[in-house]
Coordinates of N, CA, C and O in Angstrom, one line a residue:
T1 N 44.2 10.2 54.5 CA 45.1 10.7 53.5 C 46.5 10.2 53.7 O 47.3 10.2 52.8
A2 N 46.8 9.8 54.9 CA 48.2 9.2 55.2 C 48.4 8.0 54.4 O 49.5 7.8 53.9
S3 N 47.4 7.1 54.2 CA 47.6 5.9 53.5 C 47.7 6.2 52.0 O 48.4 5.5 51.2
L4 N 47.1 7.3 51.5 CA 47.2 7.6 50.1 C 48.6 8.1 49.7 O 49.1 7.8 48.6
T5 N 49.2 8.8 50.6 CA 50.6 9.3 50.4 C 51.6 8.2 50.6 O 52.7 8.3 50.1
M6 N 51.2 7.3 51.5 CA 52.2 6.2 51.8 C 52.3 5.2 50.6 O 53.4 4.7 50.4
F7 N 51.2 5.0 49.9 CA 51.2 4.0 48.8 C 52.2 4.4 47.7 O 53.0 3.5 47.3
P8 N 52.2 5.6 47.2 CA 53.2 5.9 46.1 C 54.6 5.8 46.6 O 55.5 5.4 45.9
S9 N 54.8 6.2 47.9 CA 56.2 6.1 48.4 C 56.7 4.7 48.5 O 57.8 4.3 48.3
S10 N 55.7 3.8 49.0 CA 56.1 2.4 49.1 C 56.3 1.8 47.7 O 57.2 0.9 47.5
L11 N 55.5 2.2 46.7 CA 55.6 1.7 45.4 C 57.0 2.2 44.8 O 57.7 1.4 44.2
R12 N 57.3 3.4 45.1 CA 58.6 4.0 44.6 C 59.8 3.2 45.2 O 60.7 2.9 44.6
A13 N 59.6 2.9 46.5 CA 60.7 2.2 47.2 C 60.8 0.8 46.6 O 62.0 0.3 46.5
S14 N 59.7 0.1 46.3 CA 59.8 -1.3 45.7 C 60.4 -1.2 44.3 O 61.1 -2.1 43.9
V15 N 60.0 -0.2 43.5 CA 60.6 0.0 42.2 C 62.1 0.3 42.2 O 62.9 -0.2 41.5
D16 N 62.4 1.2 43.2 CA 63.8 1.5 43.3 C 64.7 0.3 43.7 O 65.9 0.3 43.5
G17 N 64.1 -0.7 44.4 CA 64.8 -1.8 44.9 C 65.1 -2.8 43.8 O 65.9 -3.7 43.9
I18 N 64.5 -2.7 42.6 CA 64.7 -3.6 41.5 C 65.9 -3.1 40.7 O 66.0 -2.0 40.2
T19 N 66.9 -3.9 40.6 CA 68.1 -3.6 39.9 C 68.1 -4.4 38.5 O 67.2 -5.3 38.4
W20 N 68.9 -4.0 37.6 CA 69.0 -4.7 36.3 C 69.4 -6.1 36.5 O 68.9 -7.0 35.8
K21 N 70.2 -6.4 37.5 CA 70.7 -7.8 37.7 C 69.5 -8.6 38.2 O 69.3 -9.7 37.7
R22 N 68.7 -8.1 39.1 CA 67.5 -8.8 39.6 C 66.5 -9.0 38.5 O 65.8 -10.0 38.4
F23 N 66.3 -7.9 37.7 CA 65.3 -8.0 36.6 C 65.8 -9.1 35.6 O 65.0 -9.9 35.1
R24 N 67.1 -9.1 35.3 CA 67.6 -10.1 34.3 C 67.5 -11.5 34.9 O 67.1 -12.4 34.2
R25 N 67.7 -11.7 36.2 CA 67.6 -13.0 36.8 C 66.2 -13.4 36.8 O 65.9 -14.6 36.6
G26 N 65.2 -12.5 37.1 CA 63.8 -12.8 37.0 C 63.3 -13.2 35.6 O 62.6 -14.1 35.4
A27 N 63.8 -12.5 34.6 CA 63.4 -12.8 33.2 C 64.0 -14.1 32.8 O 63.3 -14.9 32.2
C28 N 65.2 -14.4 33.2 CA 65.8 -15.8 32.9 C 65.0 -16.9 33.6 O 64.8 -18.0 33.1
F29 N 64.6 -16.6 34.8 CA 63.8 -17.6 35.6 C 62.4 -17.9 34.9 O 62.0 -19.0 34.8
M30 N 61.8 -16.8 34.4 CA 60.5 -16.9 33.8 C 60.7 -17.7 32.4 O 59.8 -18.5 32.1
L31 N 61.8 -17.4 31.7 CA 62.0 -18.2 30.5 C 62.3 -19.6 30.8 O 61.9 -20.5 30.0
F32 N 63.0 -19.9 31.9 CA 63.2 -21.3 32.3 C 61.9 -22.0 32.6 O 61.7 -23.1 32.2
G33 N 61.0 -21.3 33.3 CA 59.7 -21.9 33.6 C 58.9 -22.2 32.4 O 58.2 -23.2 32.2
S34 N 59.0 -21.2 31.4 CA 58.2 -21.4 30.2 C 58.8 -22.5 29.3 O 58.1 -23.3 28.7
A35 N 60.1 -22.7 29.3 CA 60.7 -23.8 28.6 C 60.3 -25.1 29.2 O 60.1 -26.1 28.5
L36 N 60.2 -25.2 30.6 CA 59.8 -26.4 31.2 C 58.4 -26.7 30.8 O 58.0 -27.9 30.6
C37 N 57.5 -25.7 30.8 CA 56.1 -26.0 30.4 C 56.0 -26.5 29.0 O 55.3 -27.5 28.8
I38 N 56.7 -26.0 28.1 CA 56.7 -26.4 26.7 C 57.3 -27.8 26.6 O 56.8 -28.7 25.9
G39 N 58.4 -28.1 27.3 CA 59.0 -29.4 27.3 C 58.1 -30.5 27.9 O 58.0 -31.6 27.3
F40 N 57.4 -30.2 29.0 CA 56.5 -31.2 29.6 C 55.3 -31.4 28.7 O 54.9 -32.5 28.6
S41 N 54.8 -30.4 28.0 CA 53.7 -30.5 27.1 C 54.0 -31.4 25.9 O 53.3 -32.3 25.5
I42 N 55.2 -31.2 25.4 CA 55.7 -32.0 24.2 C 55.9 -33.4 24.7 O 55.6 -34.4 24.0
A43 N 56.4 -33.6 25.9 CA 56.7 -35.0 26.4 C 55.3 -35.7 26.6 O 55.2 -36.9 26.3
L44 N 54.3 -35.0 27.1 CA 53.0 -35.6 27.3 C 52.4 -36.0 25.9 O 51.8 -37.1 25.7
S45 N 52.6 -35.1 24.9 CA 52.0 -35.4 23.6 C 52.8 -36.5 22.9 O 52.2 -37.4 22.2
W46 N 54.1 -36.6 23.2 CA 54.9 -37.7 22.6 C 54.5 -39.0 23.2 O 54.4 -40.0 22.5
L47 N 54.2 -39.0 24.5 CA 53.7 -40.2 25.2 C 52.4 -40.6 24.6 O 52.1 -41.8 24.3
E48 N 51.5 -39.7 24.4 CA 50.2 -40.0 23.8 C 50.3 -40.5 22.4 O 49.6 -41.4 22.0
M49 N 51.2 -40.0 21.6 CA 51.5 -40.4 20.3 C 51.9 -41.9 20.3 O 51.5 -42.7 19.5
N50 N 52.9 -42.2 21.2 CA 53.3 -43.6 21.3 C 52.3 -44.6 21.8 O 52.2 -45.7 21.3
V51 N 51.4 -44.1 22.6 CA 50.3 -45.0 23.1 C 49.3 -45.2 21.9 O 48.9 -46.3 21.7
H52 N 49.1 -44.2 21.1 CA 48.2 -44.3 19.9 C 48.8 -45.3 18.9 O 48.1 -46.2 18.4
I53 N 50.1 -45.2 18.7 CA 50.8 -46.1 17.8 C 50.7 -47.5 18.3 O 50.5 -48.5 17.5
A54 N 50.9 -47.7 19.6 CA 50.9 -49.0 20.2 C 49.5 -49.7 20.1 O 49.4 -50.9 19.9
N55 N 48.5 -48.8 20.2 CA 47.1 -49.3 20.2 C 46.7 -49.7 18.8 O 45.8 -50.6 18.6
Q56 N 47.3 -49.2 17.8 CA 47.0 -49.5 16.4 C 47.6 -50.8 15.9 O 47.1 -51.3 14.9
G57 N 48.6 -51.3 16.6 CA 49.2 -52.5 16.2 C 50.5 -52.3 15.4 O 50.8 -51.2 15.0
P58 N 51.2 -53.5 15.2 CA 52.4 -53.4 14.5 C 52.3 -53.0 13.0 O 51.3 -53.3 12.4
G59 N 53.2 -52.2 12.5 CA 53.1 -51.8 11.1 C 52.2 -50.6 10.8 O 52.0 -50.3 9.7
Y60 N 51.7 -50.0 11.9 CA 50.9 -48.8 11.7 C 51.7 -47.7 11.2 O 52.7 -47.3 11.7
R61 N 51.2 -47.0 10.1 CA 51.9 -45.9 9.6 C 50.8 -44.8 9.3 O 49.7 -45.1 8.8
N62 N 51.2 -43.5 9.6 CA 50.4 -42.4 9.3 C 51.2 -41.2 9.1 O 52.1 -40.9 10.0
E63 N 51.1 -40.5 8.0 CA 51.9 -39.3 7.8 C 51.6 -38.1 8.7 O 52.3 -37.2 8.8
F64 N 50.4 -38.2 9.3 CA 50.0 -37.1 10.2 C 50.3 -37.3 11.7 O 49.8 -36.6 12.5
I65 N 51.0 -38.4 12.0 CA 51.2 -38.7 13.4 C 52.1 -37.7 14.1 O 51.9 -37.5 15.3
G66 N 52.9 -36.9 13.4 CA 53.7 -35.9 14.0 C 52.8 -34.7 14.5 O 53.4 -33.8 15.2
M67 N 51.6 -34.7 14.1 CA 50.7 -33.6 14.6 C 50.5 -33.6 16.1 O 50.2 -32.6 16.8
Y68 N 50.7 -34.8 16.7 CA 50.7 -34.9 18.2 C 51.8 -33.9 18.8 O 51.5 -33.3 19.8
L69 N 52.9 -33.9 18.2 CA 54.0 -33.0 18.7 C 53.7 -31.5 18.5 O 54.0 -30.7 19.3
V70 N 53.0 -31.2 17.4 CA 52.6 -29.9 17.1 C 51.6 -29.4 18.1 O 51.6 -28.3 18.6
V71 N 50.6 -30.3 18.3 CA 49.6 -30.0 19.3 C 50.2 -29.9 20.7 O 49.8 -29.0 21.5
G72 N 51.2 -30.6 21.0 CA 51.9 -30.5 22.3 C 52.6 -29.1 22.4 O 52.6 -28.5 23.5
L73 N 53.2 -28.7 21.3 CA 53.8 -27.3 21.3 C 52.7 -26.3 21.6 O 52.9 -25.3 22.3
L74 N 51.5 -26.4 21.0 CA 50.4 -25.5 21.2 C 49.9 -25.6 22.6 O 49.7 -24.5 23.3
F75 N 49.8 -26.8 23.2 CA 49.4 -26.9 24.6 C 50.4 -26.3 25.5 O 50.1 -25.8 26.6
G76 N 51.7 -26.3 25.1 CA 52.8 -25.7 25.9 C 52.5 -24.2 26.1 O 52.8 -23.7 27.2
Q77 N 52.0 -23.5 25.1 CA 51.7 -22.1 25.2 C 50.6 -21.9 26.2 O 50.7 -20.9 27.0
F78 N 49.6 -22.7 26.2 CA 48.5 -22.6 27.2 C 49.1 -22.8 28.6 O 48.7 -22.2 29.6
S79 N 49.9 -23.9 28.8 CA 50.4 -24.2 30.1 C 51.4 -23.1 30.6 O 51.5 -22.8 31.8
C80 N 52.1 -22.4 29.7 CA 52.9 -21.3 30.1 C 52.0 -20.2 30.7 O 52.4 -19.6 31.7
A81 N 50.9 -19.9 30.0 CA 50.0 -18.8 30.5 C 49.4 -19.2 31.8 O 49.2 -18.4 32.7
L82 N 49.1 -20.5 32.0 CA 48.5 -21.0 33.3 C 49.5 -21.0 34.4 O 49.2 -20.6 35.5
A83 N 50.8 -21.3 34.1 CA 51.8 -21.3 35.2 C 52.5 -20.0 35.4 O 53.2 -19.9 36.4
F84 N 52.3 -19.0 34.6 CA 53.0 -17.7 34.8 C 52.8 -17.1 36.2 O 53.8 -16.7 36.9
P85 N 51.5 -17.1 36.8 CA 51.4 -16.5 38.1 C 52.1 -17.3 39.2 O 52.7 -16.8 40.1
A86 N 52.1 -18.7 39.0 CA 52.8 -19.5 39.9 C 54.3 -19.3 39.9 O 55.0 -19.2 40.9
H87 N 54.9 -19.2 38.6 CA 56.3 -18.9 38.5 C 56.7 -17.6 39.1 O 57.8 -17.4 39.7
A88 N 55.9 -16.5 38.9 CA 56.2 -15.2 39.5 C 56.2 -15.3 41.0 O 57.1 -14.7 41.6
L89 N 55.2 -16.0 41.6 CA 55.1 -16.1 43.0 C 56.3 -16.9 43.5 O 56.9 -16.6 44.6
I90 N 56.6 -18.0 42.8 CA 57.8 -18.8 43.3 C 59.1 -18.0 43.2 O 59.9 -18.0 44.2
Y91 N 59.2 -17.2 42.2 CA 60.5 -16.4 42.1 C 60.5 -15.4 43.2 O 61.6 -15.1 43.8
L92 N 59.4 -14.8 43.6 CA 59.4 -13.7 44.6 C 59.4 -14.3 46.0 O 60.0 -13.7 46.9
K93 N 58.8 -15.4 46.3 CA 58.6 -15.9 47.7 C 59.4 -17.1 48.1 O 59.6 -17.3 49.2
A94 N 59.8 -18.0 47.1 CA 60.4 -19.3 47.5 C 61.8 -19.1 47.9 O 62.5 -18.1 47.5
P95 N 62.4 -20.0 48.7 CA 63.8 -20.0 49.1 C 64.6 -20.1 47.8 O 64.3 -20.9 46.9
R96 N 65.7 -19.4 47.7 CA 66.5 -19.4 46.5 C 67.0 -20.8 46.0 O 67.0 -21.1 44.8
H97 N 67.3 -21.7 47.0 CA 67.8 -23.0 46.6 C 66.7 -24.0 46.1 O 67.0 -25.0 45.6
R98 N 65.5 -23.6 46.2 CA 64.4 -24.5 45.8 C 63.5 -23.9 44.7 O 62.6 -24.6 44.3
T99 N 63.9 -22.8 44.1 CA 63.0 -22.2 43.1 C 62.9 -23.0 41.9 O 61.8 -23.1 41.3
K100 N 64.0 -23.6 41.4 CA 63.9 -24.4 40.2 C 63.1 -25.7 40.4 O 62.4 -26.1 39.5
W101 N 63.1 -26.3 41.6 CA 62.3 -27.5 41.8 C 60.8 -27.1 41.9 O 60.0 -27.8 41.3
Y102 N 60.5 -26.0 42.5 CA 59.1 -25.5 42.6 C 58.6 -25.1 41.2 O 57.5 -25.4 40.8
A103 N 59.5 -24.5 40.4 CA 59.1 -24.1 39.0 C 58.9 -25.4 38.2 O 57.9 -25.4 37.4
A104 N 59.7 -26.4 38.3 CA 59.5 -27.6 37.6 C 58.2 -28.3 38.0 O 57.4 -28.8 37.1
L105 N 57.9 -28.3 39.3 CA 56.6 -28.9 39.7 C 55.4 -28.1 39.2 O 54.4 -28.7 38.7
A106 N 55.5 -26.8 39.3 CA 54.4 -25.9 38.8 C 54.2 -26.1 37.3 O 53.1 -26.2 36.8
S107 N 55.3 -26.2 36.5 CA 55.2 -26.5 35.1 C 54.6 -27.8 34.8 O 53.8 -27.9 33.8
L108 N 55.0 -28.8 35.5 CA 54.4 -30.2 35.3 C 52.9 -30.2 35.6 O 52.2 -30.8 34.8
I109 N 52.5 -29.5 36.7 CA 51.1 -29.5 37.0 C 50.3 -28.7 36.0 O 49.2 -29.2 35.5
A110 N 50.8 -27.6 35.5 CA 50.1 -26.8 34.5 C 50.0 -27.6 33.2 O 49.0 -27.6 32.6
S111 N 51.1 -28.2 32.8 CA 51.1 -29.0 31.5 C 50.1 -30.1 31.6 O 49.4 -30.4 30.6
T112 N 50.1 -30.8 32.7 CA 49.2 -31.9 32.9 C 47.7 -31.4 32.9 O 46.8 -32.1 32.3
C113 N 47.4 -30.3 33.6 CA 46.1 -29.8 33.6 C 45.6 -29.4 32.3 O 44.5 -29.6 31.9
V114 N 46.4 -28.7 31.5 CA 46.1 -28.3 30.1 C 45.8 -29.5 29.3 O 44.8 -29.6 28.5
W115 N 46.7 -30.5 29.3 CA 46.5 -31.7 28.5 C 45.2 -32.4 28.9 O 44.5 -32.8 28.0
L116 N 45.0 -32.6 30.2 CA 43.7 -33.2 30.6 C 42.5 -32.4 30.2 O 41.5 -33.0 29.7
F117 N 42.6 -31.1 30.3 CA 41.4 -30.3 29.9 C 41.1 -30.5 28.4 O 39.9 -30.7 28.1
F118 N 42.1 -30.4 27.6 CA 41.8 -30.5 26.1 C 41.4 -31.9 25.8 O 40.6 -32.1 24.9
N119 N 42.0 -32.9 26.4 CA 41.6 -34.3 26.1 C 40.2 -34.6 26.6 O 39.5 -35.3 25.9
L120 N 39.9 -34.1 27.8 CA 38.5 -34.4 28.3 C 37.5 -33.6 27.5 O 36.4 -34.1 27.3
A121 N 37.8 -32.4 27.1 CA 36.9 -31.6 26.2 C 36.7 -32.3 24.9 O 35.6 -32.2 24.3
G122 N 37.7 -32.9 24.3 CA 37.6 -33.6 23.1 C 36.8 -34.9 23.3 O 36.1 -35.3 22.3
A123 N 36.9 -35.5 24.4 CA 36.2 -36.8 24.7 C 34.7 -36.5 24.9 O 33.8 -37.3 24.6
L124 N 34.3 -35.3 25.4 CA 32.9 -35.0 25.6 C 32.2 -34.6 24.4 O 31.0 -34.6 24.3
K125 N 32.9 -34.3 23.3 CA 32.4 -33.8 22.1 C 31.6 -34.9 21.4 O 31.2 -35.8 21.3

């Protein structure tokens, strides 16, 4: 029974330790990580679009070529969901001076994994 009464008190102590300033800083960090995920996903789709245009030859035109960027924006949402646990862990555990570098790396890895997953799933079809 001692462990049962200790858990709510430790939970209350951890909740009491959260201030509005720390909550705001954490929310801003998570938004920063999400923006990185979306940015990397759009960059990967932009690169894929340019490779497609280069493979088609000079003078290639298509009015739907911008859909690569729209798909990149959609992939960015999936990569945000994939990287969310990593960003939360980075915010809580990483040294303060390295959090943005770790978040950028986690965002890049998540964006690349989502892009590879959807491209390989499309290739297997």
